[in-house]
Coordinates of C-alpha atoms and ligand atoms in Angstrom, one line a residue:
M1 CA 0.0 0.0 0.0
A2 CA 1.1 3.5 -0.7
D3 CA 2.4 5.2 2.3
F4 CA 1.6 9.0 2.0
R5 CA 4.5 9.6 4.5
K6 CA 6.9 8.3 1.7
S7 CA 5.2 9.8 -1.0
T8 CA 5.8 13.0 -3.0
V9 CA 2.9 15.0 -4.9
Y10 CA 3.4 16.7 -8.2
Q11 CA 1.0 19.6 -8.8
V12 CA -0.1 20.1 -12.3
Y13 CA -2.1 23.1 -13.5
P14 CA -3.3 21.9 -16.6
K15 CA -3.8 25.2 -18.4
S16 CA -0.2 26.0 -18.3
F17 CA 1.4 22.4 -18.3
Y18 CA 1.4 21.0 -21.9
D19 CA -0.8 21.8 -25.0
S20 CA -1.3 18.8 -27.0
N21 CA -3.6 20.4 -29.7
G22 CA -2.1 23.8 -30.4
D23 CA -5.0 26.0 -29.1
G24 CA -2.6 27.6 -26.6
L25 CA -4.3 26.0 -23.6
G26 CA -2.8 23.0 -21.9
D27 CA -5.0 19.9 -21.7
L28 CA -5.4 16.3 -20.2
R29 CA -3.9 14.8 -23.2
G30 CA -0.8 17.1 -22.7
I31 CA -0.5 15.6 -19.1
T32 CA -0.5 12.0 -20.6
E33 CA 2.0 12.9 -23.0
K34 CA 4.4 14.1 -20.1
L35 CA 3.8 11.1 -17.6
D36 CA 7.3 9.9 -18.1
Y37 CA 8.6 13.2 -17.1
I38 CA 6.7 13.1 -13.9
R39 CA 7.5 9.5 -13.3
D40 CA 11.2 10.3 -13.7
L41 CA 11.0 12.9 -11.1
G42 CA 9.8 10.2 -8.7
A43 CA 6.4 11.6 -8.0
D44 CA 3.7 9.1 -6.5
Y45 CA 0.7 11.4 -6.9
I46 CA -0.4 14.1 -9.5
W47 CA -2.7 16.7 -8.1
I48 CA -4.5 18.1 -11.1
T49 CA -6.2 21.6 -10.4
P50 CA -9.9 21.7 -11.8
F51 CA -10.5 20.8 -15.2
F52 CA -14.4 20.6 -14.9
V53 CA -16.9 22.6 -17.0
S54 CA -16.4 26.2 -16.0
P55 CA -16.6 29.6 -17.4
Q56 CA -13.1 30.0 -16.3
N57 CA -13.4 33.4 -14.5
D58 CA -11.1 31.8 -11.9
N59 CA -9.3 29.1 -14.2
G60 CA -11.7 26.4 -13.2
Y61 CA -12.1 27.1 -9.6
D62 CA -15.5 28.4 -10.6
V63 CA -17.2 25.0 -11.3
E64 CA -20.3 24.8 -13.6
D65 CA -20.6 21.0 -13.8
Y66 CA -18.6 18.8 -11.3
Y67 CA -19.4 15.6 -13.5
K68 CA -18.1 17.0 -16.8
I69 CA -14.8 17.9 -18.3
D70 CA -14.5 21.2 -19.9
P71 CA -14.0 20.7 -23.4
R72 CA -11.1 23.1 -23.4
Y73 CA -9.2 20.4 -21.4
G74 CA -10.4 17.3 -23.3
T75 CA -13.1 14.5 -22.9
M76 CA -13.9 11.9 -20.5
E77 CA -12.0 9.5 -22.6
D78 CA -9.0 11.6 -22.4
F79 CA -9.3 11.6 -18.6
E80 CA -9.7 7.8 -18.5
E81 CA -6.7 7.3 -20.6
L82 CA -4.7 9.6 -18.3
A83 CA -5.7 7.6 -15.3
R84 CA -4.8 4.3 -17.0
E85 CA -1.5 5.5 -18.3
A86 CA -0.6 7.0 -14.9
G87 CA -1.5 3.8 -13.3
K88 CA 0.9 1.9 -15.4
R89 CA 3.6 4.1 -14.2
G90 CA 2.6 3.7 -10.6
I91 CA 1.3 7.3 -10.3
R92 CA -2.1 8.0 -8.8
L93 CA -4.3 10.9 -9.6
M94 CA -5.5 13.5 -7.0
L95 CA -8.4 15.8 -7.8
D96 CA -9.2 19.2 -6.9
M97 CA -12.9 19.6 -5.3
V98 CA -14.0 23.1 -5.1
F99 CA -16.9 22.7 -2.5
N100 CA -17.0 25.9 -0.9
H101 CA -18.6 27.6 -3.9
T102 CA -19.8 26.9 -7.2
S103 CA -19.9 29.0 -10.3
T104 CA -23.0 31.3 -10.7
R105 CA -23.6 29.3 -13.9
H106 CA -23.9 26.1 -12.1
E107 CA -27.5 24.7 -12.5
W108 CA -28.2 24.8 -8.8
F109 CA -27.5 28.7 -8.8
R110 CA -29.5 29.2 -12.0
K111 CA -32.4 27.5 -10.4
A112 CA -32.0 29.6 -7.3
M113 CA -32.2 32.7 -9.5
E114 CA -35.4 31.5 -10.8
G115 CA -36.8 31.6 -7.4
D116 CA -36.7 27.9 -6.7
E117 CA -36.7 28.0 -2.9
A118 CA -35.1 24.6 -2.5
Y119 CA -32.2 25.7 -4.6
K120 CA -31.9 29.1 -3.0
D121 CA -31.3 27.1 0.1
F122 CA -28.2 25.7 -1.6
Y123 CA -26.6 29.0 -1.3
I124 CA -26.3 31.7 1.3
F125 CA -29.1 34.6 0.5
R126 CA -29.7 37.3 3.2
K127 CA -31.5 40.5 3.3
G128 CA -29.3 43.8 3.3
K129 CA -28.9 45.7 6.7
A130 CA -30.6 48.7 5.1
P131 CA -31.5 49.8 1.4
G132 CA -28.2 49.5 -0.4
V133 CA -26.3 48.3 2.5
P134 CA -25.2 44.6 2.4
P135 CA -25.8 42.1 5.3
T136 CA -22.4 42.4 6.6
N137 CA -19.1 44.3 5.9
W138 CA -17.2 41.1 4.8
E139 CA -14.7 41.5 2.1
S140 CA -14.2 39.2 -1.0
K141 CA -10.8 37.7 -1.1
F142 CA -10.4 39.2 -4.6
G143 CA -11.3 42.7 -3.5
G144 CA -14.6 44.4 -2.8
S145 CA -17.8 43.4 -0.9
A146 CA -18.3 39.6 -0.3
W147 CA -22.0 40.3 -1.1
E148 CA -23.8 40.7 -4.4
Y149 CA -27.2 42.3 -4.7
V150 CA -30.2 40.3 -6.6
E151 CA -32.7 42.8 -7.4
Q152 CA -35.5 40.4 -7.9
F153 CA -35.2 39.0 -4.4
D154 CA -34.1 42.2 -2.7
E155 CA -31.4 40.0 -1.1
Y156 CA -27.6 39.5 -1.6
Y157 CA -25.8 36.2 -2.0
L158 CA -22.4 35.5 -0.4
H159 CA -19.3 35.1 -2.4
L160 CA -16.0 35.0 -0.4
F161 CA -14.1 34.9 -3.9
D162 CA -15.2 36.1 -7.3
V163 CA -18.7 37.6 -7.7
T164 CA -19.3 34.5 -10.1
Q165 CA -18.4 32.2 -7.3
A166 CA -21.4 31.9 -5.1
D167 CA -20.7 30.2 -1.5
L168 CA -22.5 26.9 -0.9
N169 CA -24.8 26.6 2.1
W170 CA -23.2 23.5 4.0
D171 CA -25.8 23.6 6.6
N172 CA -28.4 22.2 4.1
P173 CA -28.0 18.5 4.3
R174 CA -29.1 18.2 0.6
V175 CA -26.0 20.3 -0.5
R176 CA -23.8 17.8 1.4
E177 CA -25.3 14.8 -0.1
E178 CA -24.9 16.3 -3.6
L179 CA -21.2 16.8 -2.9
Q180 CA -20.7 13.3 -1.5
K181 CA -22.2 12.0 -4.9
I182 CA -19.5 14.0 -6.8
V183 CA -16.8 12.5 -4.6
R184 CA -18.1 9.0 -5.1
F185 CA -18.4 9.7 -8.9
W186 CA -14.7 10.5 -9.3
M187 CA -13.7 7.7 -6.9
G188 CA -15.5 5.3 -9.4
K189 CA -13.1 6.7 -12.1
G190 CA -10.3 5.5 -10.1
V191 CA -8.8 8.4 -8.6
K192 CA -6.9 7.9 -5.4
G193 CA -6.9 11.4 -3.9
F194 CA -8.4 14.5 -3.3
R195 CA -7.6 18.1 -2.5
F196 CA -10.3 20.0 -1.2
D197 CA -10.4 23.9 -2.0
V198 CA -10.5 26.3 0.9
V199 CA -12.4 23.6 2.9
N200 CA -12.1 25.2 6.2
L201 CA -14.4 28.0 5.0
I202 CA -17.5 25.7 4.5
S203 CA -19.2 26.3 7.7
K204 CA -20.4 29.9 8.2
G205 CA -20.8 31.2 11.8
A206 CA -22.7 34.5 12.5
F207 CA -23.4 37.0 9.9
E208 CA -22.2 40.0 11.8
D209 CA -20.1 42.9 10.8
D210 CA -16.3 42.5 11.5
D211 CA -14.9 45.7 13.3
Q212 CA -11.4 44.1 13.4
G213 CA -10.9 42.9 9.8
D214 CA -12.5 41.7 6.7
G215 CA -14.9 39.2 8.3
R216 CA -12.9 36.1 8.1
R217 CA -13.0 35.2 11.7
F218 CA -16.6 34.6 11.2
Y219 CA -16.3 31.9 8.6
T220 CA -12.8 30.4 9.1
D221 CA -12.6 27.1 10.9
G222 CA -16.4 27.6 11.3
P223 CA -18.7 26.0 14.0
H224 CA -19.6 22.6 12.1
V225 CA -16.5 22.5 9.9
H226 CA -15.3 19.2 11.7
E227 CA -18.5 17.4 11.8
Y228 CA -19.0 18.1 8.0
L229 CA -15.6 16.9 7.2
K230 CA -16.0 13.7 9.2
E231 CA -19.4 13.0 7.6
L232 CA -17.8 13.5 4.1
N233 CA -14.9 11.2 5.1
E234 CA -17.3 8.4 6.4
A235 CA -19.8 8.8 3.5
T236 CA -17.0 8.6 0.7
F237 CA -13.2 8.2 0.8
G238 CA -12.9 7.2 4.4
T239 CA -14.0 3.6 3.3
D240 CA -10.8 3.2 1.2
A241 CA -7.7 3.3 3.2
E242 CA -5.3 3.9 0.2
F243 CA -6.9 7.3 -0.2
I244 CA -5.2 10.6 0.5
T245 CA -6.8 13.9 1.0
V246 CA -5.5 17.3 1.6
G247 CA -7.3 20.2 2.7
E248 CA -6.5 23.7 1.7
M249 CA -6.8 25.7 5.0
S250 CA -7.1 29.5 4.6
S251 CA -5.8 31.5 7.7
T252 CA -6.4 28.4 9.8
T253 CA -5.0 27.6 13.3
L254 CA -2.9 25.0 14.4
E255 CA -5.6 23.6 16.9
N256 CA -7.8 23.1 14.2
C257 CA -5.4 21.5 12.0
Y258 CA -4.5 18.7 14.7
R259 CA -8.1 17.9 14.0
Y260 CA -8.3 18.3 10.3
A261 CA -5.2 15.9 9.7
G262 CA -5.1 14.0 13.1
E263 CA -4.2 10.5 12.8
D264 CA -7.4 9.4 14.3
S265 CA -9.7 11.9 13.5
H266 CA -11.3 10.7 10.5
E267 CA -11.4 14.1 8.5
L268 CA -8.3 14.4 6.1
S269 CA -4.8 12.9 5.6
M270 CA -3.2 16.3 5.8
V271 CA -3.4 20.1 5.3
F272 CA -2.0 22.8 3.6
S273 CA -1.5 26.0 5.7
F274 CA -0.2 29.2 4.6
H275 CA 1.4 31.1 7.5
H276 CA 4.9 30.6 6.4
L277 CA 3.9 32.1 3.0
K278 CA 2.9 35.5 4.5
V279 CA 6.4 36.4 5.8
D280 CA 6.4 39.0 3.1
F281 CA 3.0 40.4 3.8
M282 CA 2.1 43.0 6.3
G283 CA -0.1 41.1 8.6
N284 CA -2.8 39.8 6.4
E285 CA -2.1 42.4 3.7
K286 CA -0.6 40.9 0.7
W287 CA -0.5 43.8 -1.7
V288 CA 2.7 45.5 -0.2
I289 CA 6.4 45.4 -0.7
V290 CA 8.3 44.2 2.3
P291 CA 11.3 42.1 2.7
F292 CA 10.7 38.6 3.8
D293 CA 11.1 38.0 7.7
F294 CA 13.5 35.1 7.8
Q295 CA 13.1 34.6 11.6
K296 CA 9.5 34.6 11.4
L297 CA 9.6 32.1 8.4
K298 CA 11.7 29.8 10.6
D299 CA 9.5 30.2 13.7
I300 CA 6.3 29.4 11.8
L301 CA 7.8 26.3 10.0
Y302 CA 9.2 25.1 13.4
E303 CA 6.2 25.5 15.3
W304 CA 4.2 23.6 12.6
Q305 CA 6.7 20.9 12.3
T306 CA 6.9 20.3 16.0
K307 CA 3.3 20.7 17.3
M308 CA 1.7 18.8 14.4
A309 CA 3.9 16.0 15.4
E310 CA 3.2 16.3 19.0
H311 CA -0.4 16.0 18.2
R312 CA 0.0 13.2 15.7
A313 CA -1.2 15.2 12.8
W314 CA 0.3 15.3 9.4
N315 CA 1.4 18.4 7.2
A316 CA 1.7 18.9 3.6
V317 CA 5.0 20.6 3.1
F318 CA 5.4 23.1 0.1
W319 CA 6.6 26.5 -1.0
C320 CA 4.7 26.7 -4.4
N321 CA 1.3 26.2 -5.9
H322 CA -0.6 27.9 -8.6
D323 CA -1.6 30.9 -6.1
Q324 CA 2.1 31.7 -4.9
P325 CA 4.8 33.5 -6.4
R326 CA 7.8 31.3 -7.7
V327 CA 9.8 30.5 -4.4
V328 CA 13.3 31.0 -6.0
S329 CA 12.2 34.7 -6.8
R330 CA 10.7 34.9 -3.3
F331 CA 13.2 33.6 -1.0
G332 CA 16.1 32.7 -3.1
N333 CA 18.4 34.8 -5.3
V334 CA 17.6 34.5 -9.0
K335 CA 20.3 36.9 -10.2
K336 CA 23.4 35.6 -8.7
Y337 CA 22.6 32.2 -7.0
W338 CA 19.7 30.9 -8.7
K339 CA 20.8 27.4 -9.0
E340 CA 22.1 27.2 -5.4
S341 CA 19.3 29.1 -3.9
A342 CA 16.5 26.8 -5.8
K343 CA 18.3 23.6 -4.6
M344 CA 18.6 25.0 -1.1
L345 CA 14.9 25.8 -0.8
G346 CA 14.0 22.5 -2.2
T347 CA 16.1 20.8 0.6
V348 CA 14.3 22.8 3.3
V349 CA 10.9 21.3 2.3
H350 CA 11.8 17.8 1.1
C351 CA 13.6 16.9 4.3
M352 CA 10.7 17.9 6.6
R353 CA 8.2 15.9 8.4
G354 CA 5.1 15.8 6.0
T355 CA 4.2 14.9 2.4
P356 CA 6.2 17.3 0.0
Y357 CA 4.4 19.1 -2.9
I358 CA 6.2 20.2 -6.0
Y359 CA 4.5 22.6 -8.2
Q360 CA 5.2 22.2 -12.0
G361 CA 8.3 24.1 -13.0
E362 CA 9.5 24.5 -9.4
E363 CA 11.8 21.5 -10.0
L364 CA 13.5 23.5 -12.8
G365 CA 13.7 26.6 -10.8
M366 CA 11.2 28.6 -12.8
T367 CA 11.1 32.3 -11.7
N368 CA 8.6 35.0 -11.4
C369 CA 7.4 36.0 -14.7
G370 CA 8.5 39.6 -15.0
F371 CA 5.4 41.0 -16.5
T372 CA 5.5 44.7 -16.8
D373 CA 2.0 45.5 -18.6
I374 CA -1.5 44.9 -17.3
S375 CA -2.2 43.5 -20.8
Q376 CA 0.0 40.6 -19.9
Y377 CA -1.9 39.7 -16.6
R378 CA -4.8 37.1 -16.7
D379 CA -5.7 36.5 -13.1
V380 CA -8.8 38.0 -11.8
E381 CA -7.3 38.9 -8.4
S382 CA -4.5 40.5 -10.0
L383 CA -6.7 42.6 -12.3
N384 CA -9.0 43.6 -9.6
H385 CA -6.1 44.7 -7.4
F386 CA -4.4 46.7 -9.9
R387 CA -7.3 48.9 -10.0
I388 CA -7.9 48.8 -6.2
L389 CA -4.3 49.7 -5.4
Q390 CA -4.6 52.8 -7.8
D391 CA -7.8 53.7 -6.2
K392 CA -6.1 53.7 -2.9
G393 CA -3.8 56.4 -4.4
L394 CA -0.8 54.3 -5.5
S395 CA 0.9 55.3 -8.6
E396 CA 0.5 53.0 -11.5
E397 CA 4.4 52.2 -11.3
N398 CA 3.9 51.2 -7.6
A399 CA 0.9 49.0 -8.5
Y400 CA 3.0 47.2 -11.2
Q401 CA 5.8 46.7 -8.7
I402 CA 3.5 45.2 -6.2
L403 CA 2.0 42.9 -8.9
A404 CA 5.3 41.7 -10.1
I405 CA 6.0 40.4 -6.7
H406 CA 2.8 39.0 -5.6
S407 CA 0.7 38.2 -8.5
R408 CA -0.7 34.6 -8.8
D409 CA 0.2 34.8 -12.5
N410 CA 3.9 34.5 -11.6
S411 CA 3.2 30.7 -11.2
R412 CA 0.9 30.4 -14.1
T413 CA 3.2 31.1 -17.2
P414 CA 3.6 28.0 -19.2
M415 CA 5.8 25.2 -18.1
Q416 CA 9.3 25.6 -19.8
W417 CA 9.9 22.4 -21.6
T418 CA 12.3 23.5 -24.2
G419 CA 14.5 26.6 -25.0
G420 CA 12.6 26.8 -28.2
R421 CA 9.4 28.6 -29.6
Q422 CA 7.0 28.9 -26.9
A423 CA 9.3 27.0 -24.5
G424 CA 7.9 23.9 -26.3
F425 CA 4.5 24.4 -24.4
T426 CA 2.4 24.9 -27.4
E427 CA 2.5 25.2 -31.2
G428 CA 0.0 28.0 -31.1
E429 CA -0.3 31.2 -29.0
P430 CA -0.3 30.5 -25.4
W431 CA -3.1 31.9 -23.2
I432 CA -0.5 33.5 -21.1
Q433 CA 2.9 34.7 -22.1
V434 CA 5.8 32.3 -21.7
S435 CA 8.6 33.6 -19.6
E436 CA 11.7 34.9 -21.5
N437 CA 14.0 32.9 -19.4
H438 CA 13.0 29.7 -21.0
S439 CA 16.1 30.0 -23.1
F440 CA 18.1 28.8 -20.2
I441 CA 15.5 27.4 -17.8
N442 CA 13.8 24.3 -19.4
A443 CA 13.4 20.8 -18.9
E444 CA 15.2 19.5 -21.9
D445 CA 18.5 21.3 -20.8
E446 CA 18.0 20.2 -17.3
E447 CA 17.4 16.6 -18.0
R448 CA 20.7 16.4 -19.7
D449 CA 22.6 18.2 -16.9
E450 CA 23.4 16.2 -13.8
D451 CA 24.0 19.4 -11.8
S452 CA 20.8 20.9 -12.8
I453 CA 18.0 21.7 -10.4
L454 CA 15.9 19.1 -12.0
S455 CA 18.5 16.4 -11.3
Y456 CA 18.6 17.7 -7.6
Y457 CA 15.0 17.5 -7.2
R458 CA 15.0 13.9 -8.5
K459 CA 17.5 13.1 -5.7
L460 CA 15.3 14.9 -3.2
V461 CA 12.4 12.9 -4.0
Q462 CA 14.3 9.5 -3.8
L463 CA 15.9 10.5 -0.5
R464 CA 12.6 10.3 1.2
K465 CA 12.0 6.8 -0.2
D466 CA 15.5 5.5 0.8
Y467 CA 15.7 7.2 4.4
D468 CA 13.0 6.2 6.7
V469 CA 14.1 9.2 9.1
I470 CA 12.8 11.7 6.5
A471 CA 9.5 9.9 6.3
Y472 CA 9.0 9.1 10.0
G473 CA 11.5 11.0 12.0
D474 CA 10.8 13.4 14.8
F475 CA 11.6 17.2 14.1
E476 CA 14.0 19.4 16.1
P477 CA 15.0 22.8 15.2
L478 CA 18.6 23.8 15.8
D479 CA 20.2 27.1 16.6
V480 CA 16.9 28.7 16.3
R481 CA 18.0 32.4 16.4
N482 CA 20.8 32.1 13.8
P483 CA 20.4 35.2 11.5
S484 CA 21.1 33.3 8.3
V485 CA 21.0 29.6 8.7
M486 CA 18.0 27.3 9.0
A487 CA 19.1 24.1 10.5
Y488 CA 17.1 21.1 11.7
K489 CA 17.5 17.6 13.0
R490 CA 15.3 14.5 12.3
T491 CA 15.8 11.4 14.6
W492 CA 14.3 7.9 13.9
E493 CA 15.3 4.5 15.4
G494 CA 18.9 5.4 15.9
Q495 CA 19.1 7.3 12.6
E496 CA 20.0 10.9 12.6
L497 CA 19.6 13.7 9.7
L498 CA 21.1 17.1 10.0
V499 CA 19.7 19.6 7.6
I500 CA 21.8 22.7 7.3
C501 CA 20.8 25.7 4.9
N502 CA 22.3 29.1 4.5
F503 CA 19.5 31.3 3.2
Y504 CA 21.8 34.3 2.2
G505 CA 24.5 35.2 -0.3
K506 CA 27.2 35.7 2.5
E507 CA 29.4 33.0 3.6
T508 CA 28.8 32.0 7.3
V509 CA 30.2 29.5 9.7
W510 CA 27.6 27.3 11.5
S511 CA 28.4 25.4 15.0
S512 CA 26.6 22.5 15.5
G513 CA 27.3 21.6 19.0
Q514 CA 28.2 18.0 17.9
D515 CA 30.7 16.3 16.1
L516 CA 29.9 16.5 12.3
D517 CA 32.7 14.2 11.4
A518 CA 30.7 11.2 12.4
F519 CA 28.2 12.2 9.7
C520 CA 28.3 11.4 6.0
C521 CA 26.9 13.8 3.6
I522 CA 23.9 12.5 1.6
L523 CA 23.1 15.5 -0.4
G524 CA 24.3 19.0 -0.9
N525 CA 24.2 21.7 -3.6
Y526 CA 28.1 22.3 -3.7
E527 CA 30.5 19.7 -5.0
D528 CA 32.1 19.3 -1.5
Q529 CA 31.3 20.1 2.1
R530 CA 33.4 21.9 4.3
T531 CA 32.8 20.6 7.7
E532 CA 35.3 20.0 10.6
K533 CA 34.5 18.8 14.0
D534 CA 31.4 20.7 15.0
R535 CA 31.5 23.4 12.3
A536 CA 30.4 23.7 9.0
A537 CA 31.8 26.6 6.7
L538 CA 28.7 27.5 4.6
R539 CA 29.0 29.2 1.1
P540 CA 26.3 31.3 -0.5
Y541 CA 23.0 29.5 -0.2
E542 CA 24.8 26.5 0.8
C543 CA 22.8 23.4 2.0
M544 CA 23.9 20.1 3.1
V545 CA 22.0 16.9 4.3
L546 CA 24.2 14.8 6.9
Y547 CA 23.3 11.4 8.0
R548 CA 24.3 8.8 10.5
K549 CA 23.1 5.6 11.9
K550 CA 24.2 4.9 15.4
Ligands
TEU1 O1 -7.4 29.4 -3.1 C1 -7.8 30.0 -1.7 C2 -7.1 31.3 -1.3 O2 -7.7 32.0 -0.6 C3 -5.9 31.7 -1.8 O3 -4.9 30.9 -2.2 C4 -6.0 33.1 -2.6 O4 -5.9 32.7 -4.0 C5 -5.0 34.0 -2.3 O5 -4.5 33.8 -1.0 C6 -5.5 35.3 -2.5 O6 -4.5 36.3 -2.1 C7 -8.2 28.6 -3.6 C8 -7.6 28.2 -5.0 O7 -6.3 27.6 -4.7 C9 -7.4 29.5 -5.9 O8 -6.8 29.2 -6.9 C10 -8.8 29.9 -6.1 O9 -8.9 31.0 -6.7 C11 -9.6 30.1 -4.7 O10 -9.4 29.1 -3.8 C12 -11.1 30.2 -5.0 O11 -11.6 28.9 -5.3

């Protein structure tokens, strides 16, 4: 049986992965064609972001029909072929279930808008506080009010995301049954995992004004969320021990995650949390430019690593996904130490306790896209905020600088397969521009180069399979306050692993407090390692993984 603690998940954003038919959009057949690449990386699962019928206002996170495949991505036959071919290579598929909301084009919402009371109760309709005043002051995650007025009812519906993504009413048992049916349908197609989109937002609490923030405290980790997840688990995937599930937890707390992903809680296998990816925000405010806070990054990662272990709960560990800027641009150094820093960052995550996720292109060291004009951006969140920032009085230039750092499009430019035309992604015109640096950052070149970031990631994935201490070991942070080094120790049945990472471009000497000569280096991003007694001399962005068995 596949052990998710030894597994690595590869995330595919189909629209930008590989275009098999020249229409400029990636598709399911494109994934099938590239399965050998994913197998060679060593991934056990592929998480594919939504490819269901959708108006694509939020690139498929606005689902119109959960049972059908958007023709832009292919057909059900294409999906079945993908599942078969993946299976032949020992790779399992993990689908993305967007159950907090549906597209307003979903049949349920259309019926609601026709005044069908049963379907109105699938969503969250409320009276305004006064004429022209929404029920609460909550803000949409994509900017503006979270409520949209519907004239014919003189009511508003809730949308925590885009106005075309209406929140479902999970308190209605019929909604929960319908969602269970969808899960069972895809289980029947042979998938072996699910990622549940923003699943900690499904249970809304009191509908009150938030005088402290944007409203999130009223619906995040809400009153019935654990009960609803247990119910979903028991009614569907919980019956299959081989299934893995991961919940995307927006602004969550550790205490809730012990339960979401607890060994005995019968909710989910693991959680994505995002606190470590807000260390370059100002509080919850993403649309600002501040340098990343290294100490905070360590403190958060260490806290999640140790506390989740203490409570026998499991993390998903990751830097990148389709909503995050590229990690090497964010916490590394693309100008001078692109390769070193990309490898170091990969090491940090892959040696941690948890199931690592690699987002397409991360294994190549793909960087932020470098867009300089609004016409290049596609993401609804970026387009909205470009306007909002200027409405707040920022200059256009400043708005561009912020977008360049934080836009979700940074991760959505096409996968860089070759140094040739359109990076080998499409024969046609891509839906979003290819990054110029594909001439030197691309899979074809990196496959041939033993020293490439890709070759290094392959080793990282293999390490977890070879060394039980990585999969099962305890986690202990070392030298917590060191201003430039992140170091930690993993221990398991007489095995010890030391992971030592320099996060900066300056050399530094790290003292371990134990004799490093007793260890052997099983991976590093420089050819040799300069360790002596209890000291490691670290070059810019140097990392090393040291191992010993007592
Ligand atoms: O994202 C949830 C979410 O709140 C964030 O990742 C969000 O995109 C970002 O923090 C805003 O700054 C999930 C999906 O991953 C994302 O692609 C969807 O847009 C969103 O849910 C709505 O379904």
